[in-house]
Amino acid sequence: MEGYSVLGRIGEGAHGVVVRARHNLTGQMVALKKVPLRRLDQGMPTTALREIKALQEINSQHVVRLLDVFAEGAGFVLAFELMLGDLGEMIRDSTRPLTPPQVKAYMKMLLSGMAFLHDHNIMHRDLKPANLLISETGQLKIADLGLCRVFDREGKRLYSHQVATRWYRAPELLYGARSYDEGVDLWSVGCIFAEMINFSPLFPGESDINQLCVVLQTLGTPNEATWPGLTNLPDYKKITFPQSQSVPLEQVS
């Protein structure tokens, strides 16, 4: 990675290793995401192309900035603005629990960022605390747009239902929906909000079926009256659960 001095490893995600580095000419601190090409004849991964294209077109103070893209060996590197950490780390830090004003501020920034993406017809599809980065000044920014897609407001386009980390996956996706919209992101936002308040995941399912069971045990068994179109979802008739009543909001933890 000529032009940068690598200072340490930040972490490793599904699509590559992330390191902390300094630009040799400007001194700017950055996060470098190294994405390998598994087969040279297949070109760049679709997820990486989506992330690059989306970030190049997005200019929002609540979405992480892509600074540079360059080839590196049998792969390529994305250079992002360096952030202090992520929301997941802050939630897990029992020595400094989030205060109500912090939760309110982070939710406002998260919703502002998502409103910007949705106004531009972009679904993130993988919102979770680990993908919400926090700057040294306390600014929250949405990151990791590898699963993002431009959505069709007329509902004619089909998408994969195997998206989003399980604990933050909307029920329609768990029922196998292929036609959906930005509502799947808003479900994830709600789960993140609850996690900031309770300091633990709202729906910690152990499998996809168990995930749906946990959701229904908390929110109650839906029907066509409460969820129009439910019985038309691909996997609705394949999965049955005992009837359950919703848990009062103040008892949800």
XYZ file of N, CA and C in Angstrom:
759
model
N 0.847 -1.198 0.000
C 0.000 0.000 0.000
C 0.877 1.240 0.000
N 1.522 1.435 -1.126
C 2.420 2.573 -1.285
C 1.653 3.874 -1.087
N 2.246 4.770 -0.326
C 1.592 6.036 -0.036
C 0.990 6.089 1.344
N 0.892 4.924 2.010
C 0.328 4.860 3.354
C 1.252 4.084 4.284
N 1.287 4.481 5.531
C 2.005 3.740 6.572
C 0.973 3.071 7.468
N 0.973 1.739 7.474
C 0.013 0.987 8.282
C 0.445 1.025 9.740
N -0.479 1.380 10.622
C -0.165 1.560 12.042
C -0.760 0.477 12.933
N -1.685 -0.282 12.425
C -2.283 -1.329 13.253
C -3.558 -1.861 12.636
N -3.976 -2.989 13.142
C -5.185 -3.646 12.630
C -6.404 -3.197 13.425
N -7.480 -2.856 12.725
C -8.727 -2.463 13.382
C -9.649 -3.660 13.539
N -9.767 -4.462 12.495
C -10.646 -5.623 12.568
C -10.747 -6.306 11.225
N -11.624 -7.309 11.167
C -11.826 -8.065 9.940
C -13.307 -8.337 9.766
N -13.834 -7.972 8.611
C -15.244 -8.190 8.329
C -15.429 -9.289 7.311
N -16.659 -9.407 6.817
C -16.978 -10.461 5.860
C -16.278 -10.231 4.524
N -15.897 -8.998 4.238
C -15.373 -8.688 2.907
C -13.926 -8.204 2.922
N -13.241 -8.299 4.056
C -11.849 -7.900 4.061
C -11.342 -7.429 5.407
N -10.029 -7.198 5.456
C -9.353 -6.742 6.670
C -9.316 -5.220 6.687
N -9.492 -4.626 7.871
C -9.456 -3.169 8.017
C -8.284 -2.799 8.916
N -7.429 -1.869 8.443
C -6.272 -1.432 9.217
C -6.281 0.089 9.362
N -5.610 0.553 10.399
C -5.436 1.994 10.621
C -4.133 2.410 9.955
N -4.147 3.552 9.242
C -2.957 3.972 8.505
C -2.876 5.485 8.427
N -1.693 5.956 8.023
C -1.458 7.392 7.843
C -1.018 7.636 6.404
N -1.616 8.642 5.766
C -1.202 9.016 4.420
C 0.149 9.701 4.517
N 1.137 9.200 3.775
C 2.511 9.674 3.928
C 2.698 11.133 3.527
N 1.933 11.627 2.578
C 2.106 13.005 2.123
C 1.325 14.005 2.968
N 0.094 13.683 3.280
C -0.768 14.639 3.993
C -0.790 14.428 5.499
N -0.406 13.229 5.942
C -0.474 12.922 7.369
C -1.869 12.552 7.844
N -2.835 12.523 6.926
C -4.215 12.204 7.308
C -4.333 10.759 7.774
N -5.038 10.560 8.886
C -5.291 9.224 9.409
C -6.508 8.641 8.698
N -6.395 7.388 8.265
C -7.474 6.751 7.519
C -7.657 5.308 7.981
N -8.773 4.743 7.576
C -9.023 3.308 7.752
C -8.961 2.679 6.368
N -8.082 1.691 6.194
C -7.930 1.026 4.909
C -8.612 -0.336 4.960
N -9.531 -0.555 4.045
C -10.258 -1.828 3.966
C -9.710 -2.606 2.777
N -8.988 -3.689 3.067
C -8.362 -4.489 2.018
C -9.314 -5.597 1.583
N -9.694 -5.576 0.318
C -10.644 -6.558 -0.217
C -9.919 -7.447 -1.221
N -9.732 -8.736 -0.916
C -9.035 -9.629 -1.848
C -9.945 -10.077 -2.981
N -9.347 -10.368 -4.128
C -10.076 -10.980 -5.236
C -9.845 -12.478 -5.139
N -10.904 -13.235 -4.910
C -10.753 -14.679 -4.733
C -10.328 -15.365 -6.024
N -10.819 -14.840 -7.156
C -10.401 -15.346 -8.462
C -10.202 -14.161 -9.392
N -9.025 -14.081 -9.966
C -8.689 -12.928 -10.794
C -9.601 -12.810 -12.013
N -10.118 -13.960 -12.505
C -10.943 -13.904 -13.704
C -12.374 -13.468 -13.418
N -12.724 -13.318 -12.125
C -14.086 -12.926 -11.774
C -14.230 -11.432 -11.506
N -13.127 -10.725 -11.453
C -13.195 -9.287 -11.224
C -13.569 -8.931 -9.795
N -13.954 -7.671 -9.601
C -14.265 -7.177 -8.264
C -15.564 -7.777 -7.741
N -15.619 -8.105 -6.426
C -16.853 -8.632 -5.840
C -18.003 -7.640 -5.982
N -19.212 -8.181 -6.188
C -20.393 -7.332 -6.358
C -20.618 -6.438 -5.153
N -20.414 -6.992 -3.946
C -20.642 -6.207 -2.735
C -19.716 -5.000 -2.680
N -18.461 -5.190 -3.082
C -17.509 -4.080 -3.065
C -17.877 -3.030 -4.105
N -18.286 -3.471 -5.282
C -18.689 -2.527 -6.325
C -19.882 -1.692 -5.879
N -20.841 -2.346 -5.224
C -22.013 -1.614 -4.731
C -21.602 -0.566 -3.710
N -20.706 -0.964 -2.790
C -20.295 -0.036 -1.747
C -19.578 1.164 -2.348
N -18.671 0.913 -3.282
C -17.920 1.999 -3.912
C -18.863 2.941 -4.657
N -19.751 2.373 -5.462
C -20.675 3.196 -6.253
C -21.577 4.031 -5.349
N -22.097 3.403 -4.290
C -22.994 4.125 -3.387
C -22.264 5.257 -2.684
N -21.074 4.963 -2.168
C -20.338 5.964 -1.401
C -19.844 7.107 -2.278
N -19.555 6.825 -3.534
C -19.121 7.887 -4.439
C -20.258 8.856 -4.756
N -21.490 8.371 -4.670
C -22.646 9.209 -5.000
C -23.275 9.863 -3.781
N -22.852 9.443 -2.584
C -23.474 9.936 -1.356
C -22.622 11.034 -0.740
N -23.262 12.110 -0.339
C -22.564 13.180 0.367
C -23.411 13.584 1.565
N -23.225 12.864 2.657
C -23.992 13.119 3.872
C -23.056 13.103 5.066
N -23.277 13.995 6.005
C -22.443 14.044 7.200
C -22.666 12.830 8.091
N -23.709 12.042 7.808
C -24.007 10.877 8.632
C -23.730 9.560 7.915
N -22.962 9.624 6.821
C -22.500 8.427 6.121
C -20.990 8.541 5.986
N -20.269 7.470 6.329
C -18.808 7.517 6.329
C -18.289 7.880 4.934
N -17.216 8.685 4.882
C -16.686 9.174 3.603
C -15.656 8.208 3.021
N -15.805 7.915 1.726
C -14.811 7.150 0.986
C -13.822 8.137 0.384
N -12.537 8.005 0.746
C -11.526 8.976 0.330
C -10.758 8.547 -0.912
N -10.575 7.229 -1.078
C -9.724 6.762 -2.171
C -9.999 5.283 -2.428
N -9.720 4.852 -3.648
C -9.787 3.437 -4.035
C -8.575 3.154 -4.902
N -7.828 2.081 -4.584
C -6.662 1.760 -5.402
C -6.390 0.256 -5.367
N -5.694 -0.217 -6.422
C -5.358 -1.633 -6.529
C -4.207 -1.965 -5.590
N -4.214 -3.196 -5.091
C -3.149 -3.654 -4.197
C -3.013 -5.161 -4.343
N -1.945 -5.597 -5.050
C -1.730 -7.023 -5.247
C -2.919 -7.661 -5.943
N -3.340 -8.827 -5.423
C -4.498 -9.530 -5.980
C -5.768 -9.045 -5.292
N -5.987 -7.749 -5.337
C -7.157 -7.171 -4.683
C -7.139 -5.662 -4.806
N -7.863 -5.011 -3.954
C -7.895 -3.555 -3.964
C -8.177 -3.054 -2.558
N -8.016 -1.742 -2.374
C -8.134 -1.131 -1.050
C -9.074 0.068 -1.115
N -9.957 0.166 -0.123
C -10.818 1.332 0.049
C -10.277 2.135 1.221
N -10.062 3.422 1.025
C -9.579 4.300 2.095
C -10.739 5.144 2.609
N -11.059 4.982 3.906
C -12.154 5.717 4.538
C -11.611 6.685 5.584
N -12.415 7.695 5.906
C -12.073 8.538 7.046
C -12.005 7.651 8.288
N -11.035 7.915 9.155
C -10.844 7.097 10.350
C -11.807 7.529 11.445
N -12.468 6.541 12.045
C -13.413 6.801 13.123
C -12.873 6.197 14.419
N -13.376 6.675 15.537
C -12.873 6.249 16.841
C -13.256 4.818 17.169
N -14.467 4.419 16.859
C -14.957 3.078 17.173
C -16.349 2.906 16.597
N -17.077 1.912 17.100
C -18.436 1.708 16.607
C -19.430 1.672 17.759
N -20.700 1.770 17.419
C -21.751 1.840 18.429
C -21.827 0.556 19.244
N -21.535 -0.571 18.621
C -21.557 -1.836 19.342
C -20.574 -1.851 20.497
N -19.390 -1.308 20.270
C -18.382 -1.234 21.336
C -18.870 -0.356 22.478
N -19.540 0.727 22.145
C -20.041 1.636 23.177
C -21.158 0.989 23.990
N -22.025 0.232 23.324
C -23.113 -0.444 24.033
C -22.551 -1.483 24.999
N -21.489 -2.173 24.585
C -20.909 -3.242 25.418
C -20.012 -2.717 26.528
N -19.658 -1.439 26.500
C -18.764 -0.864 27.510
C -19.547 -0.580 28.791
N -19.521 -1.535 29.718
C -20.292 -1.401 30.960
C -19.742 -0.323 31.882
N -18.498 0.109 31.655
C -17.910 1.141 32.516
C -18.423 2.534 32.160
N -18.953 2.676 30.932
C -19.472 3.979 30.498
C -20.794 3.771 29.765
N -21.865 3.415 30.491
C -23.152 3.162 29.835
C -23.686 4.405 29.130
N -24.361 4.178 28.027
C -24.940 5.291 27.273
C -25.995 6.011 28.102
N -25.972 7.327 28.052
C -26.955 8.136 28.773
C -28.144 8.429 27.856
N -29.314 8.767 28.407
C -30.468 9.113 27.557
C -30.162 10.211 26.535
N -29.432 11.283 26.896
C -29.103 12.289 25.876
C -28.241 11.718 24.746
N -27.311 10.794 25.079
C -26.495 10.174 24.040
C -27.356 9.327 23.103
N -28.245 8.533 23.693
C -29.129 7.691 22.887
C -29.963 8.554 21.945
N -30.493 9.645 22.468
C -31.315 10.554 21.654
C -30.492 11.148 20.516
N -29.264 11.561 20.821
C -28.404 12.170 19.800
C -28.032 11.156 18.722
N -27.656 9.939 19.140
C -27.281 8.914 18.165
C -28.466 8.517 17.292
N -29.660 8.429 17.896
C -30.840 8.088 17.111
C -31.149 9.178 16.087
N -30.988 10.429 16.482
C -31.247 11.527 15.547
C -30.285 11.460 14.368
N -29.001 11.187 14.641
C -28.017 11.102 13.563
C -28.269 9.881 12.685
N -28.620 8.757 13.315
C -28.907 7.545 12.547
C -30.115 7.753 11.635
N -31.174 8.328 12.176
C -32.376 8.564 11.374
C -32.126 9.593 10.268
N -31.294 10.588 10.551
C -30.958 11.580 9.518
C -30.196 10.920 8.374
N -29.236 10.062 8.732
C -28.471 9.354 7.711
C -29.338 8.420 6.894
N -30.239 7.699 7.571
C -31.115 6.779 6.849
C -32.120 7.533 5.983
N -32.594 8.681 6.462
C -33.512 9.490 5.648
C -32.818 9.925 4.360
N -31.542 10.279 4.468
C -30.775 10.676 3.287
C -30.672 9.512 2.305
N -30.306 8.326 2.810
C -30.178 7.157 1.934
C -31.517 6.817 1.283
N -32.571 6.790 2.085
C -33.884 6.418 1.554
C -34.419 7.463 0.579
N -34.112 8.735 0.813
C -34.515 9.778 -0.136
C -33.846 9.571 -1.495
N -32.682 8.887 -1.462
C -31.972 8.582 -2.704
C -32.224 7.136 -3.147
N -33.307 6.545 -2.608
C -33.748 5.191 -3.000
C -32.702 4.111 -2.721
N -31.944 4.279 -1.645
C -30.936 3.289 -1.279
C -31.342 2.583 0.008
N -31.432 1.255 -0.045
C -31.607 0.444 1.157
C -30.227 -0.004 1.629
N -29.960 0.117 2.926
C -28.675 -0.331 3.458
C -28.646 -1.857 3.566
N -29.642 -2.441 4.189
C -29.868 -3.881 4.321
C -28.897 -4.611 5.254
N -28.091 -3.891 5.992
C -27.243 -4.562 6.987
C -26.945 -3.627 8.155
N -27.966 -2.932 8.621
C -27.777 -2.034 9.762
C -27.638 -2.842 11.046
N -26.627 -2.515 11.818
C -26.385 -3.110 13.129
C -25.400 -2.205 13.851
N -25.279 -2.312 15.173
C -24.392 -1.404 15.908
C -22.957 -1.398 15.389
N -22.450 -2.553 14.952
C -21.064 -2.620 14.478
C -20.854 -1.841 13.187
N -21.923 -1.560 12.443
C -21.815 -0.806 11.192
C -22.154 0.670 11.357
N -22.254 1.109 12.602
C -22.481 2.525 12.898
C -21.243 3.041 13.617
N -20.457 3.838 12.930
C -19.171 4.286 13.459
C -19.311 5.610 14.194
N -18.462 5.787 15.204
C -18.491 6.991 16.036
C -17.152 7.720 15.912
N -17.197 9.025 15.652
C -15.976 9.820 15.522
C -15.502 10.304 16.892
N -14.339 10.913 16.908
C -13.793 11.448 18.163
C -14.677 12.545 18.736
N -15.432 13.207 17.884
C -16.315 14.287 18.344
C -17.733 13.796 18.653
N -17.935 12.469 18.599
C -19.244 11.918 18.924
C -20.220 11.871 17.769
N -19.711 12.058 16.551
C -20.572 12.009 15.370
C -20.815 10.562 14.958
N -22.067 10.174 14.746
C -22.391 8.827 14.276
C -22.475 8.833 12.758
N -21.832 7.826 12.137
C -21.860 7.724 10.678
C -22.143 6.283 10.268
N -22.991 6.140 9.277
C -23.378 4.831 8.760
C -22.270 4.306 7.854
N -21.900 3.036 8.049
C -20.814 2.444 7.276
C -21.229 1.081 6.724
N -20.321 0.476 5.968
C -20.471 -0.866 5.394
C -21.722 -0.983 4.525
N -21.635 -0.416 3.336
C -22.759 -0.454 2.398
C -22.623 -1.580 1.381
N -21.926 -2.656 1.766
C -21.694 -3.767 0.847
C -22.949 -4.489 0.403
N -24.025 -4.420 1.193
C -25.283 -5.081 0.832
C -26.347 -4.095 0.353
N -25.978 -2.837 0.185
C -26.981 -1.828 -0.191
C -27.516 -2.090 -1.600
N -28.740 -1.682 -1.824
C -29.361 -1.785 -3.147
C -30.242 -0.569 -3.387
N -30.349 -0.180 -4.642
C -31.329 0.832 -5.024
C -32.682 0.139 -5.084
N -33.687 0.694 -4.382
C -34.981 0.015 -4.350
C -35.997 0.684 -5.269
N -36.965 -0.124 -5.660
C -38.023 0.286 -6.579
C -39.268 0.612 -5.771
N -39.684 1.867 -5.778
C -40.843 2.276 -4.977
C -42.157 1.684 -5.495
N -42.154 1.155 -6.701
C -43.363 0.526 -7.227
C -43.454 -0.946 -6.844
N -42.408 -1.468 -6.199
C -42.442 -2.848 -5.713
C -42.336 -3.909 -6.786
N -41.769 -3.586 -7.935
C -41.681 -4.549 -9.030
C -40.362 -5.321 -9.032
N -39.367 -4.842 -8.321
C -38.062 -5.483 -8.339
C -37.967 -6.524 -7.224
N -37.247 -7.622 -7.487
C -37.053 -8.673 -6.494
C -35.628 -8.612 -5.955
N -35.486 -8.908 -4.661
C -34.179 -8.879 -4.003
C -33.988 -10.166 -3.204
N -32.775 -10.382 -2.760
C -32.499 -11.528 -1.885
C -33.073 -11.271 -0.498
N -33.605 -12.336 0.129
C -34.068 -12.198 1.513
C -32.966 -12.570 2.497
N -31.856 -13.108 1.982
C -30.744 -13.495 2.848
C -29.807 -12.306 3.057
N -30.329 -11.264 3.664
C -29.543 -10.064 3.949
C -29.769 -9.671 5.399
N -28.954 -8.769 5.881
C -29.028 -8.255 7.255
C -28.584 -9.320 8.249
N -27.881 -8.884 9.275
C -27.491 -9.776 10.364
C -28.752 -10.220 11.102
N -28.798 -11.504 11.451
C -30.039 -12.135 11.920
C -30.779 -11.340 12.978
N -30.107 -10.858 14.018
C -30.782 -10.189 15.133
C -31.492 -8.909 14.701
N -31.092 -8.369 13.549
C -31.643 -7.094 13.078
C -32.448 -7.272 11.787
N -32.776 -8.523 11.458
C -33.453 -8.839 10.200
C -34.959 -8.703 10.356
N -35.584 -7.991 9.442
C -37.029 -7.750 9.500
C -37.811 -9.050 9.316
N -38.995 -9.154 9.940
C -39.798 -10.380 9.849
C -40.140 -10.794 8.421
N -40.400 -9.830 7.531
C -40.736 -10.201 6.156
C -39.582 -10.929 5.474
N -38.344 -10.569 5.849
C -37.183 -11.274 5.307
C -37.107 -12.684 5.872
N -37.441 -12.839 7.151
C -37.443 -14.161 7.776
C -38.521 -15.052 7.171
N -39.569 -14.441 6.644
C -40.621 -15.186 5.949
C -40.318 -15.342 4.459
N -39.120 -14.965 4.043
C -38.683 -15.197 2.669
C -39.099 -14.175 1.645
N -39.486 -12.972 2.066
C -39.930 -11.945 1.116
C -38.823 -11.603 0.121
N -39.195 -11.506 -1.156
C -38.256 -11.097 -2.194
C -38.551 -9.692 -2.694
N -39.739 -9.187 -2.402
C -40.121 -7.827 -2.775
C -40.338 -7.031 -1.494
N -39.484 -6.039 -1.261
C -39.568 -5.249 -0.032
C -38.959 -3.882 -0.267
N -39.035 -3.025 0.744
C -38.551 -1.657 0.588
C -37.743 -1.230 1.805
N -37.640 0.084 2.000
C -36.801 0.620 3.073
C -37.291 0.255 4.461
N -38.480 -0.330 4.555
C -38.990 -0.762 5.851
C -38.076 -1.754 6.545
N -37.311 -2.537 5.767
C -36.403 -3.504 6.397
C -35.303 -2.782 7.175
N -34.908 -1.600 6.707
C -33.914 -0.797 7.430
C -34.510 -0.211 8.705
N -35.756 0.226 8.628
C -36.393 0.839 9.795
C -36.593 -0.181 10.908
N -36.853 -1.437 10.554
C -36.912 -2.495 11.569
C -35.568 -2.582 12.291
N -34.489 -2.587 11.528
C -33.150 -2.661 12.125
C -32.888 -1.466 13.027
N -33.319 -0.278 12.597
C -33.148 0.930 13.410
C -33.860 0.769 14.746
N -35.074 0.224 14.730
C -35.811 0.004 15.970
C -35.099 -0.958 16.899
N -34.536 -2.027 16.332
C -33.780 -2.997 17.138
C -32.553 -2.346 17.767
N -31.884 -1.487 17.011
C -30.698 -0.791 17.522
C -31.084 0.170 18.638
N -32.193 0.873 18.467
C -32.693 1.788 19.499
C -32.925 1.037 20.806
N -33.611 -0.094 20.732
C -33.877 -0.888 21.934
C -32.584 -1.387 22.563
N -31.614 -1.743 21.744
C -30.344 -2.246 22.260
C -29.573 -1.154 22.993
N -29.657 0.074 22.509
C -28.995 1.175 23.211
C -29.623 1.411 24.583
N -30.924 1.208 24.680
C -31.626 1.438 25.944
C -31.400 0.297 26.929
N -31.456 -0.948 26.417
C -31.376 -2.128 27.289
C -29.970 -2.690 27.435
N -29.020 -2.208 26.615
C -27.624 -2.676 26.635
C -27.500 -4.147 26.252
N -28.482 -4.674 25.543
C -28.434 -6.053 25.053
C -29.355 -6.151 23.842
N -29.100 -7.111 22.936
C -29.928 -7.237 21.733
C -31.392 -7.484 22.073
N -32.284 -6.909 21.279
C -33.716 -7.043 21.520
C -34.225 -8.428 21.143
N -33.768 -8.948 20.004
C -34.236 -10.244 19.514
C -33.031 -11.136 19.194
N -32.393 -11.739 20.200
C -31.185 -12.544 19.968
C -31.501 -13.983 19.567
N -31.992 -14.183 18.356
C -32.317 -15.526 17.887
C -31.079 -16.353 17.612
N -31.210 -17.671 17.754
C -30.083 -18.576 17.564
C -30.059 -19.194 16.171
N -31.147 -19.074 15.438
C -31.240 -19.533 14.055
C -32.310 -18.680 13.381
N -32.460 -18.814 12.076
C -33.459 -17.995 11.389
C -34.872 -18.288 11.896
N -35.189 -19.568 12.088
C -36.523 -19.925 12.584
C -36.692 -19.472 14.024
N -35.655 -19.681 14.848
C -35.733 -19.231 16.234
C -35.835 -17.709 16.309
N -35.195 -17.020 15.380
C -35.273 -15.557 15.339
C -36.717 -15.105 15.167
N -37.409 -15.724 14.229
C -38.812 -15.386 13.995
C -39.659 -15.733 15.216
N -39.351 -16.843 15.857
C -40.076 -17.249 17.061
C -39.907 -16.223 18.172
N -38.678 -15.751 18.371
C -38.399 -14.758 19.410
C -39.171 -13.463 19.139
N -39.208 -13.049 17.885
C -39.937 -11.830 17.513
C -41.430 -11.980 17.810
N -42.013 -13.102 17.402
C -43.453 -13.301 17.582
C -43.823 -13.476 19.051
N -42.932 -14.076 19.842
C -43.201 -14.218 21.273
C -43.250 -12.862 21.961
N -42.539 -11.888 21.409
C -42.519 -10.543 21.994
C -43.640 -9.666 21.443
N -43.832 -9.693 20.138
C -44.787 -8.787 19.495
C -46.162 -9.413 19.268
N -46.259 -10.723 19.490
C -47.531 -11.399 19.275
C -47.637 -11.977 17.880
N -48.517 -12.960 17.718
C -48.705 -13.613 16.424
C -49.488 -12.696 15.482
N -48.936 -12.380 14.320
C -49.637 -11.481 13.389
C -50.697 -12.228 12.585
N -51.566 -11.474 11.938
C -52.556 -12.035 11.022
C -52.796 -11.022 9.908
N -53.692 -11.335 9.004
C -53.943 -10.439 7.872
C -54.480 -9.077 8.309
N -55.150 -9.047 9.455
C -55.690 -7.771 9.940
C -54.581 -6.857 10.442
N -53.600 -7.437 11.131
C -52.508 -6.636 11.689
C -51.340 -6.504 10.714
N -51.237 -7.430 9.763
C -50.147 -7.410 8.791
C -50.705 -7.811 7.419
N -51.298 -6.893 6.689
C -51.847 -7.202 5.365
C -50.776 -7.768 4.435
N -51.095 -8.868 3.778
C -50.147 -9.495 2.863
C -49.310 -10.576 3.502
N -49.450 -10.764 4.803
C -48.650 -11.752 5.533
C -48.775 -13.145 4.926
N -50.000 -13.581 4.647
C -50.215 -14.955 4.185
C -49.701 -15.191 2.767
N -49.310 -14.131 2.076
C -48.770 -14.278 0.724
C -47.246 -14.387 0.708
N -46.612 -14.227 1.860
C -45.155 -14.318 1.910
C -44.718 -15.751 1.609
N -43.590 -15.927 0.902
C -43.179 -17.248 0.410
C -43.139 -18.357 1.458
N -42.630 -18.056 2.649
C -42.440 -19.109 3.650
C -43.505 -19.104 4.743
N -44.576 -18.345 4.548
C -45.580 -18.239 5.612
C -46.187 -19.596 5.964
N -46.542 -20.378 4.973
C -47.195 -21.668 5.224
C -46.201 -22.760 5.623
N -44.910 -22.472 5.509
C -43.892 -23.465 5.859
C -43.532 -23.433 7.341
N -43.851 -22.331 8.018
C -43.435 -22.146 9.410
C -44.662 -21.854 10.262
N -44.870 -22.639 11.291
C -45.988 -22.396 12.208
C -45.471 -22.302 13.635
N -46.062 -21.392 14.390
C -45.695 -21.196 15.789
C -46.964 -21.164 16.632
N -46.844 -21.477 17.923
C -48.008 -21.353 18.810
C -48.490 -19.903 18.847
N -49.790 -19.714 18.983
C -50.348 -18.367 19.092
C -49.819 -17.693 20.356
N -49.439 -16.443 20.238
C -48.923 -15.708 21.401
C -49.438 -14.282 21.387
N -49.545 -13.699 22.579
C -49.965 -12.314 22.738
C -48.737 -11.421 22.839
N -48.885 -10.175 22.459
C -47.760 -9.240 22.545
C -47.429 -8.925 23.998
N -46.156 -8.686 24.246
C -45.675 -8.318 25.578
C -45.763 -6.798 25.713
N -46.291 -6.268 26.816
C -46.325 -4.811 27.009
C -44.935 -4.207 26.839
N -44.875 -3.048 26.200
C -43.603 -2.426 25.865
C -42.706 -2.248 27.080
N -43.282 -1.870 28.226
C -42.463 -1.634 29.415
C -41.838 -2.912 29.962
N -42.322 -4.079 29.510
C -41.768 -5.346 29.978
C -40.740 -5.926 29.015
N -40.592 -5.305 27.866
C -39.641 -5.797 26.868
C -38.228 -5.427 27.285
N -37.355 -6.415 27.346
C -35.956 -6.155 27.722
C -35.061 -7.200 27.097
